[in-house]
Amino acid sequence: MDPQFVSSLQDCLQQLAFASDTETLQTVTASLGQQYYTTPACIPALLTVAKDCEQWQVRQLAAVELRKRVPKFWDEIEDAVQQQMREAILKAIIDESNDLVRHSLARVISSIAKSDIPNQKWSDLIQFLYKCCQSPTSAHREIGVYVLDSLFETIGDTLSEHLQHLFELFAVLINDPESLTVQVTTLEALGKMADYVDPDDRSAVNTFQGLVPPMVQVLQKCLAGGEEEFAQRCFEVFNGMLILEAPLLNRHFGDLIEFSISVGSNQELEDSLRVMALNFLVWTTT
């Protein structure tokens, strides 16, 4: 990898990240598109910036740009370089301290996995994520479950082959003793996993139904703590599950309706949260 190419690319990304006028934005964007994003060399270069640049804004921007270009160039990268990048990005996401950068790196991992996993590559990725989810460090658990949640958007069919293991893992994470972020992200991952539960698989349906009460407890915790954004994300998951063919909420339907009425009528809560609770009630009748 050409150090000058990386350095020049980082300079452009710094200008773009901190640009304060439209002309600079347009000029730098055009330069990136014409001089850097036309070659597979941009892939390892962007990763280098995403993991090594001092400014988190530039690291995040590099990760976002990398995710966009993985579908076009990843398969053109030499196998040895691909392997180096897989190892580097897993180390980078563990070492990264900024949430926004970590989330952007997770999206890069998901994009690479979309190409790799169907081709029987990156076989140790899922095991790595399991280890993260079981780490005593809450930040590592947050990373592990966030990447798994992202993977459902790209390789959901592959993950669905491991439903039992994921049920066991998520049953622990939904009750995480330290991190509400882990709990909410696990709830969102369960919402995506719900799409892959066969309605005729009574064992899977029953197992999922057993996780609904702790999912509701996470929502209650968000409401009690005034975590409006988290609560909205939880409500979105429950609303989405209502339209699934598998009867995942049926066992607890009465309790969910009662809970939603309670939230919707609680004048101490933000109006937006009360509206979401009432929307859930509307969905149950449609």
PDB file of C-alpha atoms in Angstrom:
ATOM      1  CA  MET A   1       0.000   0.000   0.000  1.00  0.00           C
ATOM      2  CA  ASP A   2       1.366   3.375  -1.045  1.00  0.00           C
ATOM      3  CA  PRO A   3       1.855   5.591   2.061  1.00  0.00           C
ATOM      4  CA  GLN A   4       1.505   8.729  -0.071  1.00  0.00           C
ATOM      5  CA  PHE A   5      -1.867   7.519  -1.393  1.00  0.00           C
ATOM      6  CA  VAL A   6      -3.065   6.963   2.180  1.00  0.00           C
ATOM      7  CA  SER A   7      -1.751  10.322   3.368  1.00  0.00           C
ATOM      8  CA  SER A   8      -3.346  12.229   0.497  1.00  0.00           C
ATOM      9  CA  LEU A   9      -6.629  10.386   0.966  1.00  0.00           C
ATOM     10  CA  GLN A  10      -6.627  11.247   4.669  1.00  0.00           C
ATOM     11  CA  ASP A  11      -5.980  14.914   3.864  1.00  0.00           C
ATOM     12  CA  CYS A  12      -9.019  14.939   1.573  1.00  0.00           C
ATOM     13  CA  LEU A  13     -11.196  13.253   4.172  1.00  0.00           C
ATOM     14  CA  GLN A  14     -10.092  15.754   6.804  1.00  0.00           C
ATOM     15  CA  GLN A  15     -11.062  18.618   4.508  1.00  0.00           C
ATOM     16  CA  LEU A  16     -14.428  16.987   3.864  1.00  0.00           C
ATOM     17  CA  ALA A  17     -15.118  16.205   7.517  1.00  0.00           C
ATOM     18  CA  PHE A  18     -14.476  19.765   8.653  1.00  0.00           C
ATOM     19  CA  ALA A  19     -15.627  21.690   5.578  1.00  0.00           C
ATOM     20  CA  SER A  20     -17.723  24.749   6.375  1.00  0.00           C
ATOM     21  CA  ASP A  21     -18.788  25.800   2.884  1.00  0.00           C
ATOM     22  CA  THR A  22     -20.504  24.173  -0.080  1.00  0.00           C
ATOM     23  CA  GLU A  23     -17.717  24.905  -2.528  1.00  0.00           C
ATOM     24  CA  THR A  24     -15.165  22.965  -0.469  1.00  0.00           C
ATOM     25  CA  LEU A  25     -17.573  20.078  -0.075  1.00  0.00           C
ATOM     26  CA  GLN A  26     -18.157  19.869  -3.808  1.00  0.00           C
ATOM     27  CA  THR A  27     -14.478  20.225  -4.721  1.00  0.00           C
ATOM     28  CA  VAL A  28     -13.214  17.625  -2.266  1.00  0.00           C
ATOM     29  CA  THR A  29     -16.030  15.192  -3.065  1.00  0.00           C
ATOM     30  CA  ALA A  30     -15.206  15.436  -6.763  1.00  0.00           C
ATOM     31  CA  SER A  31     -11.520  14.921  -6.067  1.00  0.00           C
ATOM     32  CA  LEU A  32     -12.211  11.804  -3.997  1.00  0.00           C
ATOM     33  CA  GLY A  33     -14.434  10.360  -6.686  1.00  0.00           C
ATOM     34  CA  GLN A  34     -11.983  11.018  -9.510  1.00  0.00           C
ATOM     35  CA  GLN A  35      -8.619  10.335  -7.857  1.00  0.00           C
ATOM     36  CA  TYR A  36      -9.204   7.790  -5.099  1.00  0.00           C
ATOM     37  CA  TYR A  37     -12.481   5.890  -5.426  1.00  0.00           C
ATOM     38  CA  THR A  38     -11.757   4.500  -8.887  1.00  0.00           C
ATOM     39  CA  THR A  39      -9.290   1.842  -7.716  1.00  0.00           C
ATOM     40  CA  PRO A  40      -9.368  -1.129  -5.303  1.00  0.00           C
ATOM     41  CA  ALA A  41      -6.438   0.515  -3.506  1.00  0.00           C
ATOM     42  CA  CYS A  42      -8.958   2.772  -1.778  1.00  0.00           C
ATOM     43  CA  ILE A  43     -10.207  -0.185   0.286  1.00  0.00           C
ATOM     44  CA  PRO A  44      -7.108  -0.850   2.429  1.00  0.00           C
ATOM     45  CA  ALA A  45      -6.313   2.872   2.426  1.00  0.00           C
ATOM     46  CA  LEU A  46      -9.728   3.803   3.844  1.00  0.00           C
ATOM     47  CA  LEU A  47      -9.399   1.145   6.521  1.00  0.00           C
ATOM     48  CA  THR A  48      -6.012   2.544   7.512  1.00  0.00           C
ATOM     49  CA  VAL A  49      -7.546   5.996   7.962  1.00  0.00           C
ATOM     50  CA  ALA A  50     -10.586   4.568   9.760  1.00  0.00           C
ATOM     51  CA  LYS A  51      -8.425   2.886  12.393  1.00  0.00           C
ATOM     52  CA  ASP A  52      -5.412   5.205  12.684  1.00  0.00           C
ATOM     53  CA  CYS A  53      -6.477   8.823  12.174  1.00  0.00           C
ATOM     54  CA  GLU A  54      -6.441  10.887  15.373  1.00  0.00           C
ATOM     55  CA  GLN A  55      -9.720  12.711  14.677  1.00  0.00           C
ATOM     56  CA  TRP A  56     -12.783  10.538  15.278  1.00  0.00           C
ATOM     57  CA  GLN A  57     -14.786  12.520  12.711  1.00  0.00           C
ATOM     58  CA  VAL A  58     -12.320  11.485  10.014  1.00  0.00           C
ATOM     59  CA  ARG A  59     -12.234   7.885  11.235  1.00  0.00           C
ATOM     60  CA  GLN A  60     -16.016   7.726  11.012  1.00  0.00           C
ATOM     61  CA  LEU A  61     -16.102   9.305   7.570  1.00  0.00           C
ATOM     62  CA  ALA A  62     -13.453   6.870   6.324  1.00  0.00           C
ATOM     63  CA  ALA A  63     -15.475   3.928   7.658  1.00  0.00           C
ATOM     64  CA  VAL A  64     -18.662   5.218   5.994  1.00  0.00           C
ATOM     65  CA  GLU A  65     -16.848   5.639   2.684  1.00  0.00           C
ATOM     66  CA  LEU A  66     -15.276   2.206   3.042  1.00  0.00           C
ATOM     67  CA  ARG A  67     -18.670   0.546   3.531  1.00  0.00           C
ATOM     68  CA  LYS A  68     -19.947   2.176   0.345  1.00  0.00           C
ATOM     69  CA  ARG A  69     -17.035   0.853  -1.711  1.00  0.00           C
ATOM     70  CA  VAL A  70     -16.700  -2.682  -0.376  1.00  0.00           C
ATOM     71  CA  PRO A  71     -19.412  -4.065  -2.724  1.00  0.00           C
ATOM     72  CA  LYS A  72     -17.573  -2.746  -5.777  1.00  0.00           C
ATOM     73  CA  PHE A  73     -13.944  -3.490  -4.946  1.00  0.00           C
ATOM     74  CA  TRP A  74     -13.705  -6.131  -2.204  1.00  0.00           C
ATOM     75  CA  ASP A  75     -13.529  -9.117  -4.532  1.00  0.00           C
ATOM     76  CA  GLU A  76     -10.695  -7.469  -6.441  1.00  0.00           C
ATOM     77  CA  ILE A  77      -8.463  -7.360  -3.352  1.00  0.00           C
ATOM     78  CA  GLU A  78      -5.792 -10.077  -3.095  1.00  0.00           C
ATOM     79  CA  ASP A  79      -6.626 -12.889  -0.655  1.00  0.00           C
ATOM     80  CA  ALA A  80      -3.664 -12.120   1.601  1.00  0.00           C
ATOM     81  CA  VAL A  81      -4.622  -8.463   1.828  1.00  0.00           C
ATOM     82  CA  GLN A  82      -8.245  -9.374   2.514  1.00  0.00           C
ATOM     83  CA  GLN A  83      -7.159 -11.529   5.441  1.00  0.00           C
ATOM     84  CA  GLN A  84      -4.985  -8.750   6.829  1.00  0.00           C
ATOM     85  CA  MET A  85      -7.940  -6.397   6.593  1.00  0.00           C
ATOM     86  CA  ARG A  86     -10.312  -8.799   8.333  1.00  0.00           C
ATOM     87  CA  GLU A  87      -7.922  -9.085  11.244  1.00  0.00           C
ATOM     88  CA  ALA A  88      -7.277  -5.339  11.279  1.00  0.00           C
ATOM     89  CA  ILE A  89     -10.918  -4.304  11.322  1.00  0.00           C
ATOM     90  CA  LEU A  90     -11.800  -6.685  14.164  1.00  0.00           C
ATOM     91  CA  LYS A  91      -8.938  -5.257  16.211  1.00  0.00           C
ATOM     92  CA  ALA A  92      -9.952  -1.723  15.259  1.00  0.00           C
ATOM     93  CA  ILE A  93     -13.555  -2.106  16.378  1.00  0.00           C
ATOM     94  CA  ILE A  94     -12.442  -3.506  19.735  1.00  0.00           C
ATOM     95  CA  ASP A  95      -9.907  -0.713  20.249  1.00  0.00           C
ATOM     96  CA  GLU A  96     -12.237   2.080  19.069  1.00  0.00           C
ATOM     97  CA  SER A  97     -13.627   4.282  21.862  1.00  0.00           C
ATOM     98  CA  ASN A  98     -16.128   6.357  19.863  1.00  0.00           C
ATOM     99  CA  ASP A  99     -19.600   4.845  19.471  1.00  0.00           C
ATOM    100  CA  LEU A 100     -20.282   6.429  16.084  1.00  0.00           C
ATOM    101  CA  VAL A 101     -17.028   5.092  14.651  1.00  0.00           C
ATOM    102  CA  ARG A 102     -17.670   1.642  16.125  1.00  0.00           C
ATOM    103  CA  HIS A 103     -21.104   1.538  14.531  1.00  0.00           C
ATOM    104  CA  SER A 104     -19.670   2.574  11.166  1.00  0.00           C
ATOM    105  CA  LEU A 105     -16.991  -0.110  11.422  1.00  0.00           C
ATOM    106  CA  ALA A 106     -19.708  -2.636  12.256  1.00  0.00           C
ATOM    107  CA  ARG A 107     -21.435  -1.729   8.993  1.00  0.00           C
ATOM    108  CA  VAL A 108     -18.159  -2.321   7.151  1.00  0.00           C
ATOM    109  CA  ILE A 109     -17.870  -5.770   8.752  1.00  0.00           C
ATOM    110  CA  SER A 110     -21.435  -6.531   7.716  1.00  0.00           C
ATOM    111  CA  SER A 111     -20.737  -5.442   4.143  1.00  0.00           C
ATOM    112  CA  ILE A 112     -17.593  -7.583   3.899  1.00  0.00           C
ATOM    113  CA  ALA A 113     -19.436 -10.546   5.419  1.00  0.00           C
ATOM    114  CA  LYS A 114     -22.116 -10.238   2.751  1.00  0.00           C
ATOM    115  CA  SER A 115     -19.433 -11.042   0.197  1.00  0.00           C
ATOM    116  CA  ASP A 116     -17.341 -13.437   2.278  1.00  0.00           C
ATOM    117  CA  ILE A 117     -19.781 -15.724   4.056  1.00  0.00           C
ATOM    118  CA  PRO A 118     -21.550 -17.119   0.955  1.00  0.00           C
ATOM    119  CA  ASN A 119     -18.085 -17.903  -0.431  1.00  0.00           C
ATOM    120  CA  GLN A 120     -17.074 -19.817   2.707  1.00  0.00           C
ATOM    121  CA  LYS A 121     -14.659 -17.098   3.826  1.00  0.00           C
ATOM    122  CA  TRP A 122     -14.214 -15.380   7.189  1.00  0.00           C
ATOM    123  CA  SER A 123     -15.290 -18.549   8.955  1.00  0.00           C
ATOM    124  CA  ASP A 124     -14.148 -17.287  12.362  1.00  0.00           C
ATOM    125  CA  LEU A 125     -16.234 -14.094  12.318  1.00  0.00           C
ATOM    126  CA  ILE A 126     -19.293 -15.477  14.103  1.00  0.00           C
ATOM    127  CA  GLN A 127     -17.149 -17.135  16.775  1.00  0.00           C
ATOM    128  CA  PHE A 128     -15.345 -13.824  17.316  1.00  0.00           C
ATOM    129  CA  LEU A 129     -18.676 -12.069  17.825  1.00  0.00           C
ATOM    130  CA  TYR A 130     -19.843 -14.734  20.261  1.00  0.00           C
ATOM    131  CA  LYS A 131     -16.685 -14.153  22.286  1.00  0.00           C
ATOM    132  CA  CYS A 132     -17.338 -10.412  22.280  1.00  0.00           C
ATOM    133  CA  CYS A 133     -20.902 -10.977  23.484  1.00  0.00           C
ATOM    134  CA  GLN A 134     -19.616 -13.119  26.348  1.00  0.00           C
ATOM    135  CA  SER A 135     -16.848 -10.702  27.351  1.00  0.00           C
ATOM    136  CA  PRO A 136     -16.815  -9.287  30.905  1.00  0.00           C
ATOM    137  CA  THR A 137     -16.314  -5.854  29.310  1.00  0.00           C
ATOM    138  CA  SER A 138     -19.635  -4.223  28.498  1.00  0.00           C
ATOM    139  CA  ALA A 139     -18.191  -2.245  25.568  1.00  0.00           C
ATOM    140  CA  HIS A 140     -17.158  -5.523  23.928  1.00  0.00           C
ATOM    141  CA  ARG A 141     -20.632  -6.979  24.460  1.00  0.00           C
ATOM    142  CA  GLU A 142     -22.104  -3.870  22.855  1.00  0.00           C
ATOM    143  CA  ILE A 143     -19.840  -4.357  19.833  1.00  0.00           C
ATOM    144  CA  GLY A 144     -20.624  -8.051  19.504  1.00  0.00           C
ATOM    145  CA  VAL A 145     -24.389  -7.725  19.582  1.00  0.00           C
ATOM    146  CA  TYR A 146     -24.383  -4.618  17.383  1.00  0.00           C
ATOM    147  CA  VAL A 147     -22.429  -6.399  14.658  1.00  0.00           C
ATOM    148  CA  LEU A 148     -24.725  -9.434  14.923  1.00  0.00           C
ATOM    149  CA  ASP A 149     -27.710  -7.108  14.581  1.00  0.00           C
ATOM    150  CA  SER A 150     -26.102  -5.561  11.479  1.00  0.00           C
ATOM    151  CA  LEU A 151     -25.372  -8.993  10.010  1.00  0.00           C
ATOM    152  CA  PHE A 152     -29.077  -9.864  10.017  1.00  0.00           C
ATOM    153  CA  GLU A 153     -29.424  -7.177   7.334  1.00  0.00           C
ATOM    154  CA  THR A 154     -26.836  -8.783   5.034  1.00  0.00           C
ATOM    155  CA  ILE A 155     -26.496 -12.495   5.858  1.00  0.00           C
ATOM    156  CA  GLY A 156     -29.711 -13.187   7.751  1.00  0.00           C
ATOM    157  CA  ASP A 157     -30.241 -16.509   5.964  1.00  0.00           C
ATOM    158  CA  THR A 158     -26.869 -17.751   7.191  1.00  0.00           C
ATOM    159  CA  LEU A 159     -27.477 -16.593  10.745  1.00  0.00           C
ATOM    160  CA  SER A 160     -30.884 -18.280  10.711  1.00  0.00           C
ATOM    161  CA  GLU A 161     -29.065 -21.613  10.539  1.00  0.00           C
ATOM    162  CA  HIS A 162     -27.847 -20.924  14.090  1.00  0.00           C
ATOM    163  CA  LEU A 163     -31.153 -19.917  15.696  1.00  0.00           C
ATOM    164  CA  GLN A 164     -30.775 -22.133  18.756  1.00  0.00           C
ATOM    165  CA  HIS A 165     -27.325 -20.768  19.598  1.00  0.00           C
ATOM    166  CA  LEU A 166     -28.561 -17.219  19.040  1.00  0.00           C
ATOM    167  CA  PHE A 167     -31.594 -17.810  21.256  1.00  0.00           C
ATOM    168  CA  GLU A 168     -29.274 -18.931  24.046  1.00  0.00           C
ATOM    169  CA  LEU A 169     -26.952 -15.973  23.536  1.00  0.00           C
ATOM    170  CA  PHE A 170     -29.707 -13.360  23.306  1.00  0.00           C
ATOM    171  CA  ALA A 171     -31.467 -14.797  26.375  1.00  0.00           C
ATOM    172  CA  VAL A 172     -28.390 -13.751  28.353  1.00  0.00           C
ATOM    173  CA  LEU A 173     -27.786 -10.417  26.633  1.00  0.00           C
ATOM    174  CA  ILE A 174     -31.394  -9.210  26.942  1.00  0.00           C
ATOM    175  CA  ASN A 175     -30.819  -9.345  30.713  1.00  0.00           C
ATOM    176  CA  ASP A 176     -27.397  -7.664  30.623  1.00  0.00           C
ATOM    177  CA  PRO A 177     -26.679  -6.408  34.155  1.00  0.00           C
ATOM    178  CA  GLU A 178     -24.616  -3.371  33.129  1.00  0.00           C
ATOM    179  CA  SER A 179     -25.506  -1.998  29.727  1.00  0.00           C
ATOM    180  CA  LEU A 180     -28.904  -0.781  28.569  1.00  0.00           C
ATOM    181  CA  THR A 181     -27.311  -0.407  25.134  1.00  0.00           C
ATOM    182  CA  VAL A 182     -26.641  -4.157  25.062  1.00  0.00           C
ATOM    183  CA  GLN A 183     -30.229  -4.858  26.088  1.00  0.00           C
ATOM    184  CA  VAL A 184     -31.817  -2.553  23.502  1.00  0.00           C
ATOM    185  CA  THR A 185     -29.539  -3.742  20.700  1.00  0.00           C
ATOM    186  CA  THR A 186     -30.330  -7.341  21.628  1.00  0.00           C
ATOM    187  CA  LEU A 187     -34.038  -6.519  21.455  1.00  0.00           C
ATOM    188  CA  GLU A 188     -33.509  -5.073  17.979  1.00  0.00           C
ATOM    189  CA  ALA A 189     -31.534  -8.154  16.918  1.00  0.00           C
ATOM    190  CA  LEU A 190     -34.376 -10.342  18.174  1.00  0.00           C
ATOM    191  CA  GLY A 191     -36.758  -8.246  16.099  1.00  0.00           C
ATOM    192  CA  LYS A 192     -34.720  -9.001  12.980  1.00  0.00           C
ATOM    193  CA  MET A 193     -34.323 -12.664  13.946  1.00  0.00           C
ATOM    194  CA  ALA A 194     -38.113 -12.901  14.231  1.00  0.00           C
ATOM    195  CA  ASP A 195     -38.302 -12.695  10.432  1.00  0.00           C
ATOM    196  CA  TYR A 196     -36.535 -16.060  10.232  1.00  0.00           C
ATOM    197  CA  VAL A 197     -38.653 -17.971  12.766  1.00  0.00           C
ATOM    198  CA  ASP A 198     -40.699 -20.574  10.919  1.00  0.00           C
ATOM    199  CA  PRO A 199     -44.321 -20.326  12.142  1.00  0.00           C
ATOM    200  CA  ASP A 200     -44.559 -24.123  11.892  1.00  0.00           C
ATOM    201  CA  ASP A 201     -41.513 -24.633  14.135  1.00  0.00           C
ATOM    202  CA  ARG A 202     -43.261 -24.841  17.485  1.00  0.00           C
ATOM    203  CA  SER A 203     -40.002 -25.152  19.403  1.00  0.00           C
ATOM    204  CA  ALA A 204     -38.579 -21.950  17.908  1.00  0.00           C
ATOM    205  CA  VAL A 205     -41.881 -20.098  18.353  1.00  0.00           C
ATOM    206  CA  ASN A 206     -42.127 -21.166  21.998  1.00  0.00           C
ATOM    207  CA  THR A 207     -38.530 -20.202  22.675  1.00  0.00           C
ATOM    208  CA  PHE A 208     -39.058 -16.764  21.165  1.00  0.00           C
ATOM    209  CA  GLN A 209     -42.288 -16.273  23.089  1.00  0.00           C
ATOM    210  CA  GLY A 210     -40.329 -16.971  26.268  1.00  0.00           C
ATOM    211  CA  LEU A 211     -38.096 -13.992  25.473  1.00  0.00           C
ATOM    212  CA  VAL A 212     -40.982 -11.535  25.089  1.00  0.00           C
ATOM    213  CA  PRO A 213     -41.324 -10.743  28.847  1.00  0.00           C
ATOM    214  CA  PRO A 214     -37.657  -9.696  29.216  1.00  0.00           C
ATOM    215  CA  MET A 215     -38.014  -7.681  25.986  1.00  0.00           C
ATOM    216  CA  VAL A 216     -40.941  -5.817  27.568  1.00  0.00           C
ATOM    217  CA  GLN A 217     -38.880  -5.303  30.718  1.00  0.00           C
ATOM    218  CA  VAL A 218     -36.200  -3.583  28.621  1.00  0.00           C
ATOM    219  CA  LEU A 219     -38.831  -1.224  27.215  1.00  0.00           C
ATOM    220  CA  GLN A 220     -40.129  -0.539  30.717  1.00  0.00           C
ATOM    221  CA  LYS A 221     -36.587   0.216  31.855  1.00  0.00           C
ATOM    222  CA  CYS A 222     -36.158   2.690  28.995  1.00  0.00           C
ATOM    223  CA  LEU A 223     -39.407   4.442  29.898  1.00  0.00           C
ATOM    224  CA  ALA A 224     -38.559   4.585  33.591  1.00  0.00           C
ATOM    225  CA  GLY A 225     -35.135   6.048  32.849  1.00  0.00           C
ATOM    226  CA  GLY A 226     -36.392   8.641  30.386  1.00  0.00           C
ATOM    227  CA  GLU A 227     -34.458   7.015  27.530  1.00  0.00           C
ATOM    228  CA  GLU A 228     -36.794   8.227  24.799  1.00  0.00           C
ATOM    229  CA  GLU A 229     -34.683   7.188  21.796  1.00  0.00           C
ATOM    230  CA  PHE A 230     -34.171   3.681  23.177  1.00  0.00           C
ATOM    231  CA  ALA A 231     -37.887   3.395  23.969  1.00  0.00           C
ATOM    232  CA  GLN A 232     -38.833   4.426  20.424  1.00  0.00           C
ATOM    233  CA  ARG A 233     -36.500   1.782  19.000  1.00  0.00           C
ATOM    234  CA  CYS A 234     -38.120  -0.842  21.224  1.00  0.00           C
ATOM    235  CA  PHE A 235     -41.638   0.144  20.187  1.00  0.00           C
ATOM    236  CA  GLU A 236     -40.604  -0.089  16.530  1.00  0.00           C
ATOM    237  CA  VAL A 237     -39.509  -3.685  17.088  1.00  0.00           C
ATOM    238  CA  PHE A 238     -42.795  -4.661  18.725  1.00  0.00           C
ATOM    239  CA  ASN A 239     -44.786  -2.936  15.983  1.00  0.00           C
ATOM    240  CA  GLY A 240     -42.831  -4.844  13.350  1.00  0.00           C
ATOM    241  CA  MET A 241     -43.427  -8.170  15.069  1.00  0.00           C
ATOM    242  CA  LEU A 242     -47.179  -7.654  14.921  1.00  0.00           C
ATOM    243  CA  ILE A 243     -47.232  -8.139  11.147  1.00  0.00           C
ATOM    244  CA  LEU A 244     -45.186 -11.344  11.092  1.00  0.00           C
ATOM    245  CA  GLU A 245     -46.760 -14.639  10.169  1.00  0.00           C
ATOM    246  CA  ALA A 246     -45.258 -16.403  13.180  1.00  0.00           C
ATOM    247  CA  PRO A 247     -47.416 -15.845  16.314  1.00  0.00           C
ATOM    248  CA  LEU A 248     -44.514 -14.602  18.428  1.00  0.00           C
ATOM    249  CA  LEU A 249     -46.499 -12.161  20.580  1.00  0.00           C
ATOM    250  CA  ASN A 250     -49.721 -14.145  20.932  1.00  0.00           C
ATOM    251  CA  ARG A 251     -48.958 -15.703  24.311  1.00  0.00           C
ATOM    252  CA  HIS A 252     -48.462 -12.251  25.858  1.00  0.00           C
ATOM    253  CA  PHE A 253     -50.950 -10.283  23.780  1.00  0.00           C
ATOM    254  CA  GLY A 254     -53.211  -9.328  26.654  1.00  0.00           C
ATOM    255  CA  ASP A 255     -50.326  -8.116  28.803  1.00  0.00           C
ATOM    256  CA  LEU A 256     -48.889  -6.109  25.903  1.00  0.00           C
ATOM    257  CA  ILE A 257     -52.210  -4.384  25.252  1.00  0.00           C
ATOM    258  CA  GLU A 258     -52.609  -3.566  28.949  1.00  0.00           C
ATOM    259  CA  PHE A 259     -49.049  -2.253  29.061  1.00  0.00           C
ATOM    260  CA  SER A 260     -49.598  -0.069  25.994  1.00  0.00           C
ATOM    261  CA  ILE A 261     -52.783   1.401  27.441  1.00  0.00           C
ATOM    262  CA  SER A 262     -50.881   2.199  30.634  1.00  0.00           C
ATOM    263  CA  VAL A 263     -48.105   3.954  28.716  1.00  0.00           C
ATOM    264  CA  GLY A 264     -50.498   5.770  26.407  1.00  0.00           C
ATOM    265  CA  SER A 265     -52.487   7.172  29.323  1.00  0.00           C
ATOM    266  CA  ASN A 266     -49.448   8.171  31.424  1.00  0.00           C
ATOM    267  CA  GLN A 267     -49.348  11.973  31.197  1.00  0.00           C
ATOM    268  CA  GLU A 268     -45.921  12.080  32.861  1.00  0.00           C
ATOM    269  CA  LEU A 269     -44.322  10.560  29.759  1.00  0.00           C
ATOM    270  CA  GLU A 270     -43.295  12.417  26.608  1.00  0.00           C
ATOM    271  CA  ASP A 271     -46.113  12.743  24.101  1.00  0.00           C
ATOM    272  CA  SER A 272     -44.069  10.976  21.417  1.00  0.00           C
ATOM    273  CA  LEU A 273     -43.768   7.865  23.597  1.00  0.00           C
ATOM    274  CA  ARG A 274     -47.464   7.875  24.452  1.00  0.00           C
ATOM    275  CA  VAL A 275     -48.274   8.133  20.735  1.00  0.00           C
ATOM    276  CA  MET A 276     -46.032   5.153  19.963  1.00  0.00           C
ATOM    277  CA  ALA A 277     -47.806   3.096  22.619  1.00  0.00           C
ATOM    278  CA  LEU A 278     -51.173   4.030  21.163  1.00  0.00           C
ATOM    279  CA  ASN A 279     -49.911   3.236  17.666  1.00  0.00           C
ATOM    280  CA  PHE A 280     -49.083  -0.248  18.934  1.00  0.00           C
ATOM    281  CA  LEU A 281     -52.709  -0.596  20.026  1.00  0.00           C
ATOM    282  CA  VAL A 282     -53.867   0.514  16.573  1.00  0.00           C
ATOM    283  CA  TRP A 283     -51.612  -2.101  14.959  1.00  0.00           C
ATOM    284  CA  THR A 284     -53.149  -4.829  17.118  1.00  0.00           C
ATOM    285  CA  THR A 285     -56.558  -4.116  15.636  1.00  0.00           C
ATOM    286  CA  THR A 286     -55.504  -4.024  11.967  1.00  0.00           C
TER     287      THR A 286
END
